[in-house]
Coordinates of C-alpha atoms in Angstrom, one line a residue:
X13 CA 86.5 74.9 134.9
X14 CA 86.4 77.9 132.5
X15 CA 86.6 81.5 133.4
X16 CA 83.1 82.2 131.9
X17 CA 81.4 79.0 133.8
X18 CA 79.4 79.3 130.5
X19 CA 77.4 76.4 131.6
X20 CA 76.7 77.4 134.8
X21 CA 72.6 78.1 135.0
X22 CA 73.1 79.7 137.8
X23 CA 75.5 82.0 136.4
X24 CA 73.7 85.6 134.7
X25 CA 75.6 86.8 131.8
X26 CA 76.1 90.0 133.4
X27 CA 75.9 90.2 137.3
X28 CA 79.1 90.8 139.4
X29 CA 81.4 93.3 139.7
X30 CA 84.5 91.6 137.1
X31 CA 81.5 90.4 135.1
X32 CA 82.9 86.7 135.1
X33 CA 81.2 85.1 138.1
X34 CA 77.4 84.5 139.2
X35 CA 77.4 86.4 142.3
X36 CA 79.8 88.5 144.8
X37 CA 79.9 85.5 146.7
X38 CA 81.9 83.8 144.8
X39 CA 84.9 85.9 145.1
X40 CA 86.9 83.9 147.3
X41 CA 90.2 83.2 147.0
X42 CA 90.5 80.0 146.2
X43 CA 88.1 80.3 142.8
X44 CA 90.3 83.8 142.1
X45 CA 93.2 81.5 142.0
X46 CA 91.8 78.7 140.3
X47 CA 90.8 81.2 137.5
X48 CA 93.7 83.4 137.2
X49 CA 95.8 80.7 137.1
X50 CA 93.4 79.6 133.8
X51 CA 93.7 82.5 132.7
X52 CA 97.0 82.8 132.2
X53 CA 96.9 79.7 129.9
X54 CA 96.4 80.9 126.4
X55 CA 94.6 77.8 124.9
X56 CA 92.6 77.4 128.0
X57 CA 91.5 81.2 127.7
X58 CA 91.3 80.8 123.8
X59 CA 89.2 77.6 124.3
X60 CA 86.5 80.0 127.2
X61 CA 86.4 82.8 124.7
X62 CA 84.9 80.5 122.1
X63 CA 82.8 78.7 124.1
X64 CA 81.4 81.6 126.0
X65 CA 80.8 83.4 122.5
X66 CA 78.5 80.3 121.2
X67 CA 76.7 80.4 124.5
X68 CA 76.0 84.1 124.4
X69 CA 75.2 84.1 120.9
X70 CA 72.4 81.2 121.0
X71 CA 71.0 82.2 124.2
X72 CA 71.1 85.9 124.4
X73 CA 68.6 85.9 127.1
X74 CA 69.5 84.7 130.5
X75 CA 66.5 83.2 131.8
X76 CA 66.4 81.4 128.9
X77 CA 69.7 79.9 128.9
X78 CA 69.0 79.2 132.4
X79 CA 66.0 77.4 132.1
X80 CA 67.4 75.3 129.2
X81 CA 70.8 74.5 131.3
X82 CA 68.4 73.6 134.5
X83 CA 66.1 71.1 132.3
X84 CA 68.8 69.2 130.7
X85 CA 72.0 69.4 132.7
X86 CA 75.4 70.5 132.2
X87 CA 76.6 67.4 130.2
X88 CA 73.8 66.9 128.3
X89 CA 74.1 70.3 127.1
X90 CA 77.5 70.5 126.1
X91 CA 77.2 67.4 124.1
X92 CA 73.8 68.6 122.5
X93 CA 75.3 71.8 121.5
X94 CA 78.7 69.6 120.3
X95 CA 76.7 67.5 118.0
X96 CA 75.6 70.3 116.1
X97 CA 78.4 73.0 116.6
X98 CA 81.9 71.6 116.2
X99 CA 83.5 73.3 119.4
X100 CA 86.8 71.8 119.0
X101 CA 87.1 73.0 115.5
X102 CA 86.3 76.7 116.5
X103 CA 88.3 76.3 119.2
X104 CA 91.3 74.9 116.9
X105 CA 91.3 77.6 114.8
X106 CA 90.7 80.2 117.2
X107 CA 94.2 78.9 118.3
X108 CA 95.4 79.6 115.1
X109 CA 94.7 82.9 114.7
X110 CA 96.2 83.8 118.0
X111 CA 99.9 82.7 116.5
X112 CA 102.6 84.2 117.1
X113 CA 103.0 88.2 116.1
X114 CA 105.3 88.7 112.9
X115 CA 106.2 92.1 114.1
X116 CA 105.3 93.7 117.8
X117 CA 107.0 97.0 117.5
X118 CA 104.9 99.2 115.0
X119 CA 105.0 102.8 113.9
X120 CA 101.0 104.2 113.2
X121 CA 100.9 107.7 112.1
X122 CA 98.3 110.0 112.9
X123 CA 96.8 113.2 112.4
X124 CA 96.1 115.4 115.7
X125 CA 92.1 115.3 114.8
X126 CA 88.8 113.8 116.8
X127 CA 88.2 111.9 113.7
X128 CA 91.7 109.4 115.0
X129 CA 90.3 109.5 118.6
X130 CA 89.8 105.2 118.4
X131 CA 93.1 104.8 116.9
X132 CA 94.9 107.7 119.4
X133 CA 92.9 106.1 122.7
X134 CA 94.1 102.6 121.8
X135 CA 97.8 103.7 123.1
X136 CA 96.7 105.2 126.6
X137 CA 94.0 102.9 127.3
X138 CA 96.0 99.5 126.3
X139 CA 94.2 98.1 123.5
X140 CA 97.1 97.9 121.4
X141 CA 99.1 96.1 124.5
X142 CA 96.4 94.1 125.4
X143 CA 97.0 92.8 122.0
X144 CA 100.9 92.1 122.2
X145 CA 101.7 94.9 120.7
X146 CA 104.2 97.7 121.0
X147 CA 102.8 100.7 119.0
X148 CA 104.4 104.1 118.8
X149 CA 102.0 106.8 117.7
X150 CA 103.8 109.4 115.6
X151 CA 101.7 112.9 115.1
X152 CA 102.2 113.6 111.5
X153 CA 101.9 117.3 110.1
X154 CA 99.3 116.7 106.9
X155 CA 98.0 114.3 104.8
X156 CA 100.4 114.2 102.2
X157 CA 102.7 113.5 104.6
X158 CA 100.9 110.5 105.6
X159 CA 100.5 109.2 102.4
X160 CA 104.6 109.5 101.8
X161 CA 105.2 108.2 104.8
X162 CA 103.3 105.0 104.0
X163 CA 104.6 105.0 100.2
X164 CA 108.1 105.0 102.2
X165 CA 107.2 102.1 104.9
X166 CA 108.2 104.4 107.7
X167 CA 104.7 104.1 109.2
X168 CA 103.3 100.1 109.5
X169 CA 100.4 101.2 109.6
X170 CA 98.0 104.6 109.8
X171 CA 95.1 107.0 110.3
X172 CA 93.7 107.6 106.4
X173 CA 91.2 109.8 105.1
X174 CA 89.1 107.1 103.9
X175 CA 89.1 108.1 99.9
X176 CA 93.4 107.8 100.4
X177 CA 93.8 104.2 100.3
X178 CA 91.8 104.2 96.9
X179 CA 93.4 107.0 95.6
X180 CA 96.8 105.3 96.2
X181 CA 95.6 102.0 95.0
X182 CA 95.2 103.5 92.0
X183 CA 98.2 105.6 91.7
X184 CA 95.9 109.0 91.5
X185 CA 98.2 111.7 92.7
X186 CA 101.1 109.0 94.1
X187 CA 102.9 106.0 92.9
X188 CA 100.4 103.2 92.5
X189 CA 100.7 101.2 96.0
X190 CA 97.7 98.9 96.9
X191 CA 96.2 100.0 100.0
X192 CA 93.5 98.8 102.1
X193 CA 91.1 100.0 104.8
X194 CA 90.4 97.9 107.7
X195 CA 87.8 99.9 109.4
X196 CA 86.2 103.5 109.3
X197 CA 87.4 105.4 111.9
X198 CA 84.3 107.5 112.3
X199 CA 81.7 109.0 110.7
X200 CA 80.2 112.9 110.4
X201 CA 82.3 115.2 112.7
X202 CA 83.0 117.4 110.2
X203 CA 81.5 120.8 109.2
X204 CA 81.5 123.9 107.1
X205 CA 82.7 127.0 109.4
X206 CA 82.7 130.3 107.9
X207 CA 84.6 133.5 109.1
X208 CA 82.7 135.7 111.7
X209 CA 82.2 138.4 108.8
X210 CA 79.8 136.0 107.0
X211 CA 77.0 135.9 109.3
X212 CA 74.8 137.7 107.1
X213 CA 76.1 135.4 104.2
X214 CA 74.3 132.0 105.1
X215 CA 72.9 131.2 101.6
X216 CA 75.8 129.5 99.6
X217 CA 74.8 131.3 96.5
X218 CA 76.2 134.4 98.0
X219 CA 79.8 132.6 98.3
X220 CA 80.6 133.5 95.0
X221 CA 84.7 134.4 94.9
X222 CA 85.1 133.0 98.6
X223 CA 88.4 131.0 99.3
X224 CA 88.1 127.8 100.9
X225 CA 90.2 125.2 102.9
X226 CA 90.0 121.2 102.8
X227 CA 92.8 119.3 104.3
X228 CA 93.7 116.8 101.1
X229 CA 92.1 117.0 97.6
X230 CA 91.4 113.2 97.9
X231 CA 89.5 113.5 101.3
X232 CA 85.6 113.4 102.1
X233 CA 86.0 117.4 103.1
X234 CA 86.8 118.3 99.7
X235 CA 83.8 116.0 98.0
X236 CA 81.1 117.2 100.3
X237 CA 82.2 120.6 99.9
X238 CA 82.0 120.6 96.7
X239 CA 78.8 118.4 96.7
X240 CA 77.2 121.1 99.0
X241 CA 78.4 123.7 97.1
X242 CA 76.9 122.2 93.6
X243 CA 74.0 121.5 95.2
X244 CA 73.7 125.4 95.9
X245 CA 74.4 126.1 92.2
X246 CA 77.7 127.3 92.6
X247 CA 80.8 125.8 90.7
X248 CA 83.2 124.6 92.6
X249 CA 86.3 124.9 90.8
X250 CA 85.0 128.1 88.9
X251 CA 82.9 130.1 91.5
X252 CA 85.1 129.6 94.4
X253 CA 89.1 128.7 95.0
X254 CA 89.5 125.7 97.1
X255 CA 93.3 125.2 98.5
X256 CA 94.3 122.5 100.7
X257 CA 95.5 123.3 104.1
X258 CA 96.8 120.8 106.6
X259 CA 94.1 121.2 109.4
X260 CA 95.9 122.3 112.2
X261 CA 96.7 126.0 110.2
X262 CA 92.9 126.4 109.1
X263 CA 92.0 128.4 112.3
X264 CA 94.8 130.4 111.8
X265 CA 94.1 131.1 108.2
X266 CA 90.6 131.8 109.2
X267 CA 91.4 134.3 111.8
X268 CA 94.0 135.9 109.4
X269 CA 91.5 136.3 106.9
X270 CA 93.3 134.3 104.1
X271 CA 90.7 132.1 103.9
X272 CA 86.1 132.6 104.1
X273 CA 85.7 129.6 105.6
X274 CA 86.4 125.3 105.5
X275 CA 85.1 122.2 105.6
X276 CA 87.4 120.8 107.7
X277 CA 87.7 118.1 110.7
X278 CA 86.8 118.8 114.8
X279 CA 88.3 120.0 116.7
X280 CA 89.2 122.7 114.4
X281 CA 85.0 123.6 113.8
X282 CA 84.7 123.8 117.4
X283 CA 87.9 125.7 118.1
X284 CA 87.3 128.6 115.7
X285 CA 83.8 129.0 117.7
X286 CA 85.7 128.8 120.9
X287 CA 88.4 131.1 119.8
X288 CA 85.5 133.5 118.7
X289 CA 86.6 133.7 115.0
X290 CA 84.4 131.7 113.1
X291 CA 81.1 130.2 113.4
X292 CA 79.3 126.7 112.3
X293 CA 77.0 127.1 109.4
X294 CA 76.3 123.1 108.9
X295 CA 77.6 120.3 110.3
X296 CA 78.5 117.6 107.7
X297 CA 76.1 115.2 109.2
X298 CA 73.6 117.8 107.8
X299 CA 74.9 117.0 104.2
X300 CA 75.1 113.3 104.7
X301 CA 74.3 111.9 108.0
X302 CA 76.9 108.5 108.5
X303 CA 79.0 109.9 106.3
X304 CA 82.7 108.1 106.3
X305 CA 85.7 110.5 107.1
X306 CA 88.5 108.9 108.3
X307 CA 89.8 105.4 107.9
X308 CA 92.2 103.0 109.7
X309 CA 94.5 100.6 107.1
X310 CA 98.0 99.4 106.1
X311 CA 99.3 98.4 102.8
X312 CA 98.5 94.9 101.1
X313 CA 102.2 94.0 101.3
X314 CA 101.9 94.8 105.3
X315 CA 99.1 92.2 105.4
X316 CA 100.6 89.6 103.7
X317 CA 103.8 89.7 105.3
X318 CA 102.4 90.3 109.0
X319 CA 98.7 88.3 109.2
X320 CA 99.1 88.0 112.9
X321 CA 100.2 91.5 113.5
X322 CA 97.3 92.6 111.1
X323 CA 94.7 90.6 112.9
X324 CA 96.1 92.0 116.5
X325 CA 96.0 95.6 115.6
X326 CA 92.9 94.8 113.7
X327 CA 91.0 93.5 117.1
X328 CA 92.6 96.7 119.3
X329 CA 91.2 99.2 117.0
X330 CA 87.8 97.9 116.9
X331 CA 87.9 97.0 120.9
X332 CA 88.5 100.7 120.9
X333 CA 85.9 101.8 118.5
X334 CA 83.3 99.9 120.4
X335 CA 84.1 101.9 123.4
X336 CA 84.4 105.2 121.7
X337 CA 80.7 104.4 120.2
X338 CA 79.2 104.6 123.7
X339 CA 78.1 108.3 124.5
X340 CA 78.8 107.1 128.2
X341 CA 82.5 107.5 127.7
X342 CA 82.9 110.3 125.9
X343 CA 83.9 112.8 128.4
X344 CA 86.8 110.3 129.4
X345 CA 87.7 110.0 125.9
X346 CA 87.9 113.9 125.5
X347 CA 90.3 113.6 128.6
X348 CA 92.4 110.9 127.5
X349 CA 93.1 112.0 123.3
X350 CA 93.2 115.8 124.2
X351 CA 96.8 116.7 125.9
X352 CA 99.9 117.6 123.8
X353 CA 101.2 114.2 123.0
X354 CA 97.7 113.7 120.9
X355 CA 95.5 116.8 120.1
X356 CA 97.1 119.4 122.1
X357 CA 93.4 121.2 122.5
X358 CA 91.4 122.5 125.3
X359 CA 89.7 119.5 126.8
X360 CA 86.5 121.5 126.8
X361 CA 86.7 121.8 122.9
X362 CA 86.7 118.1 122.7
X363 CA 83.9 117.6 125.0
X364 CA 81.8 119.9 122.8
X365 CA 82.6 118.2 119.4
X366 CA 82.4 114.6 121.0
X367 CA 78.9 114.8 123.2
X368 CA 77.2 116.6 120.5
X369 CA 76.2 119.5 123.0
X370 CA 78.4 122.6 121.6
X371 CA 78.0 126.5 120.8
X372 CA 77.5 127.1 117.3
X373 CA 79.5 130.6 117.1
X374 CA 75.6 132.3 116.2
X375 CA 74.8 132.2 119.9
X376 CA 73.3 128.9 120.2
X377 CA 73.9 125.9 122.0
X378 CA 72.9 122.8 120.2
X379 CA 72.3 119.5 121.4
X380 CA 73.2 117.1 118.3
X381 CA 74.0 113.6 119.5
X382 CA 74.9 112.4 116.1
X383 CA 77.8 114.8 115.3
X384 CA 80.0 112.5 115.9
X385 CA 80.6 108.9 115.7
X386 CA 82.7 106.0 115.3
X387 CA 80.9 103.5 113.7
X388 CA 83.9 101.3 112.0
X389 CA 82.1 99.2 109.1
X390 CA 83.9 99.9 105.6
X391 CA 80.4 99.8 104.0
X392 CA 81.4 99.3 100.2
X393 CA 78.4 101.2 99.2
X394 CA 80.8 104.1 100.8
X395 CA 83.9 103.3 98.5
X396 CA 81.9 103.4 95.6
X397 CA 80.5 106.6 96.4
X398 CA 83.8 108.3 96.5
X399 CA 85.1 106.9 93.4
X400 CA 81.7 108.4 91.9
X401 CA 83.0 112.0 93.2
X402 CA 86.3 111.4 92.5
X403 CA 85.0 110.6 88.8
X404 CA 82.6 113.6 88.8
X405 CA 85.3 115.8 89.4
X406 CA 88.2 114.5 87.1
X407 CA 90.4 112.9 89.5
X408 CA 89.9 109.9 87.6
X409 CA 89.2 109.1 83.8
X410 CA 87.8 106.3 81.7
X411 CA 85.9 103.3 82.8
X412 CA 86.1 102.3 86.2
X413 CA 85.0 99.1 87.8
X414 CA 83.4 100.7 91.1
X415 CA 82.6 97.7 92.8
X416 CA 85.8 95.6 91.9
X417 CA 87.6 98.5 93.3
X418 CA 86.1 99.6 96.3
X419 CA 85.4 95.2 97.5
X420 CA 89.5 95.0 96.8
X421 CA 90.7 98.0 99.0
X422 CA 87.7 98.2 101.7
X423 CA 87.8 95.2 104.3
X424 CA 84.5 94.6 104.7
X425 CA 84.6 90.5 105.2
X426 CA 87.3 90.8 107.4
X427 CA 85.8 93.7 109.6
X428 CA 83.0 91.3 109.8
X429 CA 84.6 88.6 110.9
X430 CA 86.8 90.2 113.8
X431 CA 83.6 92.2 115.1
X432 CA 82.2 88.5 115.7
X433 CA 85.0 86.8 116.9
X434 CA 85.0 89.6 119.5
X435 CA 81.4 89.4 120.0
X436 CA 80.5 93.0 118.7
X437 CA 77.0 93.1 116.7
X438 CA 77.5 92.4 112.9
X439 CA 75.6 93.9 110.5
X440 CA 73.8 92.2 107.2
X441 CA 75.0 93.1 103.5
X442 CA 77.9 94.9 101.8
X443 CA 75.8 97.9 100.4
X444 CA 74.3 100.0 103.2
X445 CA 71.9 102.9 101.4
X446 CA 72.2 106.5 102.3
X447 CA 71.2 109.6 100.9
X448 CA 73.4 112.5 100.2
X449 CA 71.6 115.9 100.6
X450 CA 68.0 114.2 100.0
X451 CA 69.1 112.0 96.8
X452 CA 69.5 108.3 97.3
X453 CA 72.5 106.5 96.3
X454 CA 72.7 103.5 94.4
X455 CA 76.2 101.8 94.2
X456 CA 74.5 99.4 91.1
X457 CA 74.0 102.7 89.1
X458 CA 77.4 104.5 90.0
X459 CA 78.0 106.1 86.2
X460 CA 74.0 106.9 86.1
X461 CA 74.5 108.8 89.1
X462 CA 77.8 110.9 88.2
X463 CA 76.0 111.6 84.9
X464 CA 72.7 112.4 86.8
X465 CA 74.4 115.8 87.9
X466 CA 74.2 119.4 86.1
X467 CA 77.9 120.3 87.5
X468 CA 80.8 118.2 86.9
X469 CA 84.0 118.0 85.2
X470 CA 83.4 114.3 83.6
X471 CA 82.1 114.1 80.2

C-alpha cells in the first residue's frame, strides 16, 4: 500500500491534516502503523514518491483524476499508465539518486544578510537533516574571505555573490578554480541608501564627489550601482568613489560620514532607516525587477567527488527556497533567521524587508511585495548580463564566449532536474528576457550590448 494511495479515486490530492489521506477518518491506529512501517523503508518510500509525482503531473485536477480511476479501476489504470510511462525504470533511477552520501559533515559559509535566507533557514528548520546532512553554517566576515575559504577548501559549499563563481572560474581577482552556481539564493532585495543629510539630493546628477560603498567588486551591487549612475550621466570611476565595504560595516560608515551612501544588501538598508541615519533612495527592483543577487554553489571538484552529497544539498536548498517564496511564511522566517547565530538583527527590521512593508526614512510607509523574493532558477541570461558588465567596466579583457562560460558555471539543467524531482514548477527555456532600467537585454547580442553604452571602460 503506497503511503500516498496514488491510485485511490476517493483520495483527494490535498485533504486531511497530514496531506496523505483521503479523510480524517482514515487516521486509525492500524493504518498509521502500516504507513509508518512502509515509510521507514527507503526503497518503498522512493517508489511511492515516483508514483505519486507521475499521478500528480498527469492529473493535476482532483475531479479529473477521481473520474478516471473510478471509470477504469485501479489495476487497469496502473497497467495503462505503466504501458506508456516506465514506472520501474523511473523508480530504479530514483533509487540510484538516493545512493549513499559520500560526505555527511559539511561546512557552509555565509554572510549575515537576508539574501542568504534559504541557506540559513535550512539549518534550524531541518531541511539539511532531512537529506541526511550534518551542516555547520560558518558566519563569515566578508566576501573576500568567503572566496578564500572556498579556494582553500575550508568550506565545502558557500553562499556566493552570483558574479563570484564566474569571476573565480576565469581567475579574475583570484586563482582560477572552476566554481558552479547551483541556485540563485534571492532576486531583488537590495537598495541604494543615502545619508540623511542628502535628502535634498534625490537627483543622481547631484552626486558628483559622493563616496559609495558596495560589498565586493564582483557583486550585483557594484554592477547595478555603476549601471544606475551611468544611466544618470555619472561616470562611476571618475565622478564618484566606490569603496568595497563588508555589509555589516555599511551602516556604521554611513553614520560616521565616511560614505555618502551604499548599494548594499538588506537588512542594512532597512537598518539604516531603523537607526535613523539614512533613507532608501531606490530599491534595486526598480532598477531591474527580478535581478539575481546572491547564489549558492560549490566547486566543480566537490561535485565530481561527492555527487550524492551535492544532490542532497541541492534538494535541501531548493526545498528551503520553496518555503521562502511563500509570503505567508515570511514572518516565521524573519524570526528564524534574526537571532545572533545568523543575522543578529532586530526581528522587526527583517520583517520589514521580507514582507515588503517598510518605512523608507522619508516619512513614508511603503508596500512593495517584490522587494525581495527567493526564485532559485539560475537563468543563463542572468550570467551573460553579469559578464557584459564585467567586460563593460574593464574587469575582463579581450573576447569572451559569454554563453559557453555561463552555461558551464550556472547549473540550470541540474536545477530544473531537481526541481522536477521535488514536484516544484519547472520553467521553460534558459535565456529569460528582462529589462534593466527600461532597456531590454538580448543575450544573443552581448557584445553589441556592451558597446551600446556611452559610459564604459571597454574599447
